[in-house]
Short mmCIF file of C-alpha atoms and ligand atoms in Angstrom, two decimals:
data_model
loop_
_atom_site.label_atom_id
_atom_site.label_comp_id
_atom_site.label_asym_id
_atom_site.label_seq_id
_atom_site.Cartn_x
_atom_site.Cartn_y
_atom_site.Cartn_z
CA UNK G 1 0.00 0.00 0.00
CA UNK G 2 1.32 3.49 -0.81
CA UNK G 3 1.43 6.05 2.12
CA UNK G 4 4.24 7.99 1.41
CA UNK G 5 4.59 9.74 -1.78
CA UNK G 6 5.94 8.70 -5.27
CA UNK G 7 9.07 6.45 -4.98
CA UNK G 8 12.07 6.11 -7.49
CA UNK G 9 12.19 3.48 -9.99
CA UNK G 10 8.43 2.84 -9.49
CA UNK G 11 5.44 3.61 -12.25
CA UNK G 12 2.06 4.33 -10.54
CA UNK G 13 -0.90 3.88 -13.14
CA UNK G 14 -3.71 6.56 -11.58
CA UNK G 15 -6.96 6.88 -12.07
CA UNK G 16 -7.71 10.61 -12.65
CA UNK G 17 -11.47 10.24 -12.38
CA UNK G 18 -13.87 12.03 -15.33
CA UNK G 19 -12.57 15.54 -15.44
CA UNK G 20 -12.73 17.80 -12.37
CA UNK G 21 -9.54 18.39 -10.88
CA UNK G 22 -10.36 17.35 -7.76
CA UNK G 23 -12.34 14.06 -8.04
CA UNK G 24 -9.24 11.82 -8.07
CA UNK G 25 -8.31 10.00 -4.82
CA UNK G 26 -5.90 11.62 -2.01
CA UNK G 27 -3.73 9.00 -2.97
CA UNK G 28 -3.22 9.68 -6.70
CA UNK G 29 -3.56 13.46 -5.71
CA UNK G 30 -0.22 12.95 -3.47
CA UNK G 31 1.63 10.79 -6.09
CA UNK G 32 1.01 13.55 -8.80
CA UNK G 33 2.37 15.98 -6.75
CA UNK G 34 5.52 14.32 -5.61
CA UNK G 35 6.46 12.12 -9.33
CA UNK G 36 9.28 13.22 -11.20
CA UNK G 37 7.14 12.47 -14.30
CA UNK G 38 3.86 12.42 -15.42
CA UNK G 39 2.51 10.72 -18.79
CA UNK G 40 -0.97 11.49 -19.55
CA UNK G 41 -3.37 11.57 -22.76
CA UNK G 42 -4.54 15.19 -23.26
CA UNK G 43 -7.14 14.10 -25.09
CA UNK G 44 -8.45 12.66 -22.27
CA UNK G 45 -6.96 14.07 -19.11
CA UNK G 46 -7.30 17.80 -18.50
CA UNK G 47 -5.03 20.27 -18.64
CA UNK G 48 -6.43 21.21 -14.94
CA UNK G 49 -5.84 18.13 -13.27
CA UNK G 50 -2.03 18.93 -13.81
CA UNK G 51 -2.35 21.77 -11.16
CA UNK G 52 -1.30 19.06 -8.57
CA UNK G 53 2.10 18.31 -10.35
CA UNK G 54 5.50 19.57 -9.24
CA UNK G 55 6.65 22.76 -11.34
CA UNK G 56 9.73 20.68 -12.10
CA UNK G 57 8.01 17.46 -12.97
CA UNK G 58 8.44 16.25 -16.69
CA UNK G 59 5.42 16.51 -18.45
CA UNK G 60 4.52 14.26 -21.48
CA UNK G 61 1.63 14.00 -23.51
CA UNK G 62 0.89 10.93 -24.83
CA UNK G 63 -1.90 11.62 -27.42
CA UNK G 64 -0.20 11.47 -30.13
CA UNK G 65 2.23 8.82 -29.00
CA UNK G 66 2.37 5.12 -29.40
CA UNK G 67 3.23 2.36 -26.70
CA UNK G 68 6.30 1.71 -28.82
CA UNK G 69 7.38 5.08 -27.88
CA UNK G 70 5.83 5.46 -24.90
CA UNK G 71 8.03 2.77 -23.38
CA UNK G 72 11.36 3.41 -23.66
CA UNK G 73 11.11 6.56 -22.82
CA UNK G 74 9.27 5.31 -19.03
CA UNK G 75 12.05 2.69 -18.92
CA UNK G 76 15.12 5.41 -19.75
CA UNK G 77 13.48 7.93 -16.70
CA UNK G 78 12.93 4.84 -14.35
CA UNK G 79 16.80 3.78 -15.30
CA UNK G 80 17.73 7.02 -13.99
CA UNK G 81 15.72 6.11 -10.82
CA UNK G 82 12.70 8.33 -11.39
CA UNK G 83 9.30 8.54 -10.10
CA UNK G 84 6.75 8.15 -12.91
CA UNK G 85 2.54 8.62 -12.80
CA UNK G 86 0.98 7.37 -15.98
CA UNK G 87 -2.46 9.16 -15.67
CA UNK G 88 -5.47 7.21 -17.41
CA UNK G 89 -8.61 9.01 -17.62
CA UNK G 90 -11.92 7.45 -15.30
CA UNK G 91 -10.61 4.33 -13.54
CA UNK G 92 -7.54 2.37 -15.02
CA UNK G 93 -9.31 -1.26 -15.03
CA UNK G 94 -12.01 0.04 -18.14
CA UNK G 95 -10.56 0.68 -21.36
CA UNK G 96 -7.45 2.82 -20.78
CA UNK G 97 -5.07 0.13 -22.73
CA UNK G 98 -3.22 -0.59 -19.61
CA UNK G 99 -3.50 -4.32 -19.88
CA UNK G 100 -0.93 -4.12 -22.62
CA UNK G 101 1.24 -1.67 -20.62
CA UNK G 102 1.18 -3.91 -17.26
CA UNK G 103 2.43 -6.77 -18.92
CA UNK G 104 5.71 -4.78 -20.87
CA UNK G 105 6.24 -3.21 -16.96
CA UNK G 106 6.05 -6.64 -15.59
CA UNK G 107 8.49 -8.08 -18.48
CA UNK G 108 10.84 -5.43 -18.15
CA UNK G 109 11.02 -6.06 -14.03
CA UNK G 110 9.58 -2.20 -13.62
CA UNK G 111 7.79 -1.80 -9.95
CA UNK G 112 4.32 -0.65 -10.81
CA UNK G 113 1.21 -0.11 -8.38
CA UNK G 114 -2.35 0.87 -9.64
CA UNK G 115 -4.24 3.86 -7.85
CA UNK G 116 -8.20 3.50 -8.96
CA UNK G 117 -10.28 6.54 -10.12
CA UNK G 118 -13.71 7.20 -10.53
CA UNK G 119 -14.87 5.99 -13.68
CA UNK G 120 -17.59 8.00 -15.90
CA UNK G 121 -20.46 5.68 -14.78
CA UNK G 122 -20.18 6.61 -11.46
CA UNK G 123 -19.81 10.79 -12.10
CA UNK G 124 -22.86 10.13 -14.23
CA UNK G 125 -24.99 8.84 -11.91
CA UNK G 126 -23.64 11.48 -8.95
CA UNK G 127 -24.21 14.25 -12.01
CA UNK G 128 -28.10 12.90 -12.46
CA UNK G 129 -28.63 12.26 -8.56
CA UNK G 130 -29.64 8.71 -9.47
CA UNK G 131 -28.81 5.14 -7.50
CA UNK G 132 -28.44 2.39 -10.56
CA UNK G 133 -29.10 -0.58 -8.58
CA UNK G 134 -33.02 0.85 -7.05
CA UNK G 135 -34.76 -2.09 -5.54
CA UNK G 136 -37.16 -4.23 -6.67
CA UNK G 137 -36.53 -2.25 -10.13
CA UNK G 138 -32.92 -2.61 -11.62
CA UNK G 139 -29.97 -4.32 -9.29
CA UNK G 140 -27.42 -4.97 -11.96
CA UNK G 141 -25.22 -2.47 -13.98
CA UNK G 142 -23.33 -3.94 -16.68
CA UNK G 143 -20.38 -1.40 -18.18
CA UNK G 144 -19.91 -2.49 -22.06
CA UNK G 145 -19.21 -0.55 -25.18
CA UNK G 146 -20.15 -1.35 -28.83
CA UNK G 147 -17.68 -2.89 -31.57
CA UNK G 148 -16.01 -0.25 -33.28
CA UNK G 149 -12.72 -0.72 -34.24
CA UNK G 150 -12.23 -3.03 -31.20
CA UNK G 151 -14.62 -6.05 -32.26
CA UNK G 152 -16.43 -7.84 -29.02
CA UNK G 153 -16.58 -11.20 -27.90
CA UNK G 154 -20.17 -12.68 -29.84
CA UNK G 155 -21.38 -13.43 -26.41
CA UNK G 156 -21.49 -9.90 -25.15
CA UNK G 157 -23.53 -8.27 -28.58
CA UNK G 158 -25.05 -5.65 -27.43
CA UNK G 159 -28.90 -7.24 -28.25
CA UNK G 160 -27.46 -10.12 -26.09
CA UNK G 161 -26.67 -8.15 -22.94
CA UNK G 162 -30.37 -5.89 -23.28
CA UNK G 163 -32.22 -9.17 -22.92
CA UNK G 164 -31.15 -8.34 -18.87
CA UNK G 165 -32.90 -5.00 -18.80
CA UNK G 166 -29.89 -3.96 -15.90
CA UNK G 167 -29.03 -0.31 -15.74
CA UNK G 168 -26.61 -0.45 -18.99
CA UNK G 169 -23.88 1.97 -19.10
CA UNK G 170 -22.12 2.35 -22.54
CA UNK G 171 -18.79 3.13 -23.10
CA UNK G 172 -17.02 4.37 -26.54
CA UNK G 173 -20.39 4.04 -28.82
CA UNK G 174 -20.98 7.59 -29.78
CA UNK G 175 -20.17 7.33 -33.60
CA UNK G 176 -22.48 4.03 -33.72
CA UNK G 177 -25.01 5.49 -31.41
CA UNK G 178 -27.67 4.17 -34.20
CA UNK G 179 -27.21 0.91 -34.12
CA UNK G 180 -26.88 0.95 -30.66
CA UNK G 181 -30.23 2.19 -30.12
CA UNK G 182 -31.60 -0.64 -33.21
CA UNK G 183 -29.87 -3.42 -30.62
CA UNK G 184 -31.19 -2.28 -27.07
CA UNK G 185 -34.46 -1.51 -28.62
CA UNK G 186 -34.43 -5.43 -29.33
CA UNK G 187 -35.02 -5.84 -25.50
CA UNK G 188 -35.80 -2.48 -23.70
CA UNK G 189 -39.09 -0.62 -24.07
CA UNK G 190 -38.85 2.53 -26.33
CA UNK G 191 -39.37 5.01 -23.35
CA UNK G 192 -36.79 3.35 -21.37
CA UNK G 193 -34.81 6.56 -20.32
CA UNK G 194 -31.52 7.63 -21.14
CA UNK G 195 -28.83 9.94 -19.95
CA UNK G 196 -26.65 10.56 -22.76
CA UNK G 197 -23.69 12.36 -20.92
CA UNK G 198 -20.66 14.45 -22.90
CA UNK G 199 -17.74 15.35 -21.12
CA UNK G 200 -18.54 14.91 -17.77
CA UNK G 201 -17.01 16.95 -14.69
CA UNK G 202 -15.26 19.49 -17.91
CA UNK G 203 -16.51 22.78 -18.49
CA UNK G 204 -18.49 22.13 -21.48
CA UNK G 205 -20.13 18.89 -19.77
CA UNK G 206 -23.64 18.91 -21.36
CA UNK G 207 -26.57 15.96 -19.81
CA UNK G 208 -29.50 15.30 -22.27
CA UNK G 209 -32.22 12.95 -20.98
CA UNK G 210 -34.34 11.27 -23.96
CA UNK G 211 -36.23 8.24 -24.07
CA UNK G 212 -34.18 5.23 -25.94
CA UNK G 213 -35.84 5.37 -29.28
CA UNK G 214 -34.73 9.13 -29.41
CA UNK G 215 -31.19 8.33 -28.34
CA UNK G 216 -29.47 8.15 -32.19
CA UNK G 217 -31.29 11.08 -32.72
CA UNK G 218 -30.18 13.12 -30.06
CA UNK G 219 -26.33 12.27 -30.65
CA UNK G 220 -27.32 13.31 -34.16
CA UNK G 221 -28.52 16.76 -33.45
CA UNK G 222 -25.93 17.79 -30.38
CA UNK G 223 -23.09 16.27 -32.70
CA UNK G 224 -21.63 14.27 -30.33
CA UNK G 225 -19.43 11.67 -31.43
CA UNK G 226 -16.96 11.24 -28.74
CA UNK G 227 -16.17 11.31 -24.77
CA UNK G 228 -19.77 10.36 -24.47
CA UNK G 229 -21.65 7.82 -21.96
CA UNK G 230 -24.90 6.93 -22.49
CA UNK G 231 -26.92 5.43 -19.34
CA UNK G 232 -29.57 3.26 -20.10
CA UNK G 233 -31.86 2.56 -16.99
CA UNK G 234 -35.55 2.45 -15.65
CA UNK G 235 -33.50 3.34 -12.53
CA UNK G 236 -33.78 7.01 -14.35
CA UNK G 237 -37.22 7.21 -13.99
CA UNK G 238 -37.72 5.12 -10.76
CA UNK G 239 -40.85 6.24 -8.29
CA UNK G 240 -39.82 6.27 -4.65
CA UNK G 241 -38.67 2.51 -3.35
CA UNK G 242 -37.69 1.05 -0.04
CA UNK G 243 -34.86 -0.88 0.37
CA UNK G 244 -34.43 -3.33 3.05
CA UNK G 245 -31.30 -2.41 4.75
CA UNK G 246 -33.12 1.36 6.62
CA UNK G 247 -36.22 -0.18 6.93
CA UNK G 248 -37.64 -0.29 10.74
CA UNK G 249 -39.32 -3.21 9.58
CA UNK G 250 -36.01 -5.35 9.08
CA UNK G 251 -33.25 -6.51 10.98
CA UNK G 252 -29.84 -7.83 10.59
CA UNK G 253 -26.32 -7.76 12.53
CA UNK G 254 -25.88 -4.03 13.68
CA UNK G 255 -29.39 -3.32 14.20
CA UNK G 256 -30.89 -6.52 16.01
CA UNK G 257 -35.34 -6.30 15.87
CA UNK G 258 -35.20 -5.09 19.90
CA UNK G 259 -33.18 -2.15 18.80
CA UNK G 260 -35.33 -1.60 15.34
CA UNK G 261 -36.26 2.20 15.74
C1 LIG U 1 -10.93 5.35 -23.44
S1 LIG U 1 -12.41 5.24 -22.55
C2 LIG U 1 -11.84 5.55 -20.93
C3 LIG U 1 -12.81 5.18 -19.84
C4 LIG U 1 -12.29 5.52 -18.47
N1 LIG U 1 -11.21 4.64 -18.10
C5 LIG U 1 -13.37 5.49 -17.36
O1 LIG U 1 -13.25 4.67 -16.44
O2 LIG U 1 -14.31 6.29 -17.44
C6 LIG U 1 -13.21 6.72 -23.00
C7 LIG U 1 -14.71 6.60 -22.97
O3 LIG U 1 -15.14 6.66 -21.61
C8 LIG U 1 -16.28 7.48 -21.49
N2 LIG U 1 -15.86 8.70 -20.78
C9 LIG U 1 -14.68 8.91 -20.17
N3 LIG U 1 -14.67 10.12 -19.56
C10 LIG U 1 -15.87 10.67 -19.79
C11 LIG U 1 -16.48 11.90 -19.41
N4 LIG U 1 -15.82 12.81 -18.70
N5 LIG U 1 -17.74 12.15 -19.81
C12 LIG U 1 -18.43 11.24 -20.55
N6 LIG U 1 -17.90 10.06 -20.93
C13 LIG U 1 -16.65 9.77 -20.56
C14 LIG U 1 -16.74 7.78 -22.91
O4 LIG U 1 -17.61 6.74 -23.31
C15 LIG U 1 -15.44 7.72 -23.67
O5 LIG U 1 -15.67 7.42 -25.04
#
């Protein structure tokens, strides 16, 4: 576990959460501002969040880099025993390419820890004051994206995974937003409602609500074809439920029925 801040020789992947500045963990937060480097996709990191750096820190952005290059230049600073953050946008485990980057650390014998961030689901769902999981309604959120350039495994089509009706968040599908919509419609109702959510947490973050058979059609008309999530869910139009676990009603462990108030 990582206390201190950002030691020598070591890479720390970071989650730098959606956009604002200061939704990234006290941990990453500390390791920004004590790494003698920091390599991070302006395209998908903002310029802001590099406030928390040290004025002397090397700077690199990778957006027009490949891994190839990438690389060698980590593995020439961490020779010379510096710190490095590598900054992924949201949380490292979804779709920030860092499987590939993990395993040429781990070849090469470079220390690396991972510092999670808050991934664009979750600002979503803060942003629209909405629990996905509500009860009796929707308890399952499945994260997915469509096949663009990246093809999916046939068992995870996105007709296949509608036929659950969960609280669907989908990543990296604004340029095929229409046959996104001609997929989920297989399975969801048409007035199933929809967040479609561009550039959360940065100053041009804009939140349209639609029903899903508009959703093609409002990507269409507010141009959006990138940085865009799209949240799926009855959960967005849920009437007031009770869960179990602050119901008088029910017990368990900390609150035994004698103590029920
Ligand atoms: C390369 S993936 C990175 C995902 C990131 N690791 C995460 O956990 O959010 C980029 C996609 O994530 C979503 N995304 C990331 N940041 C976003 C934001 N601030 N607002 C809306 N969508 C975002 C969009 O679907 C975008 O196309």
């Amino acid at each position: 576990m990582t206390t201190g801040g950002a030691k020598s020789g070591t890479v720390y992947i970071v989650g730098a959460g959606p956009g604002d500045p200061d939704l990234i963990t006290l941990r990453g937060q500390r390791l920004l501002s004590t790494a003698d480097a920091v390599f991070y996709a302006g395209s998908l990191v903002p310029e802001g969040m590099l406030r928390w750096c040290r004025a002397d820190a090397l700077l690199v952005d990778t957006r027009t880099s490949t891994l190839e290059a990438i690389l060698p230049h980590m593995f020439a600073l961490i020779e010379a025993g510096k710190s490095i953050v590598r900054l992924h946008s949201g949380d490292p485990c979804l779709y920030g390419a860092t499987h590939e980057q993990m395993a040429a650390l781990l070849e090469a014998g470079v220390e690396f820890e991972i510092v999670p961030g808050i991934s664009a689901f979750q600002a979503a769902a803060a942003s629209l004051k909405v629990e996905l999981t509500v009860p009796g309604l929707v308890q399952t959120i499945i994260l997915t994206r469509t096949s663009g350039r990246t093809g999916m495994p046939e068992s995870e089509e996105l007709a296949a995974l509608a036929a659950h009706r969960a609280s669907l968040c989908l990543y990296l599908s604004a340029r095929h937003a229409r046959e996104c919509e001609a997929k989920l419609l297989a399975h969801y109702p048409p007035d199933t409602p929809v967040a479609i959510c561009y550039r959360l947490g940065w100053p041009d973050e804009r939140i349209v609500r639609a029903r899903l058979d508009q959703m093609a059609a409002v990507t269409r008309d507010e141009k959006l074809i990138r940085t865009t999530l799209y949240l799926i869910s009855p959960a967005l139009a849920a009437t007031p439920a009770r869960s179990r676990l602050y119901n008088p009603t029910h017990s368990h462990l900390f609150r035994p029925s004698q103590t029920a108030t």
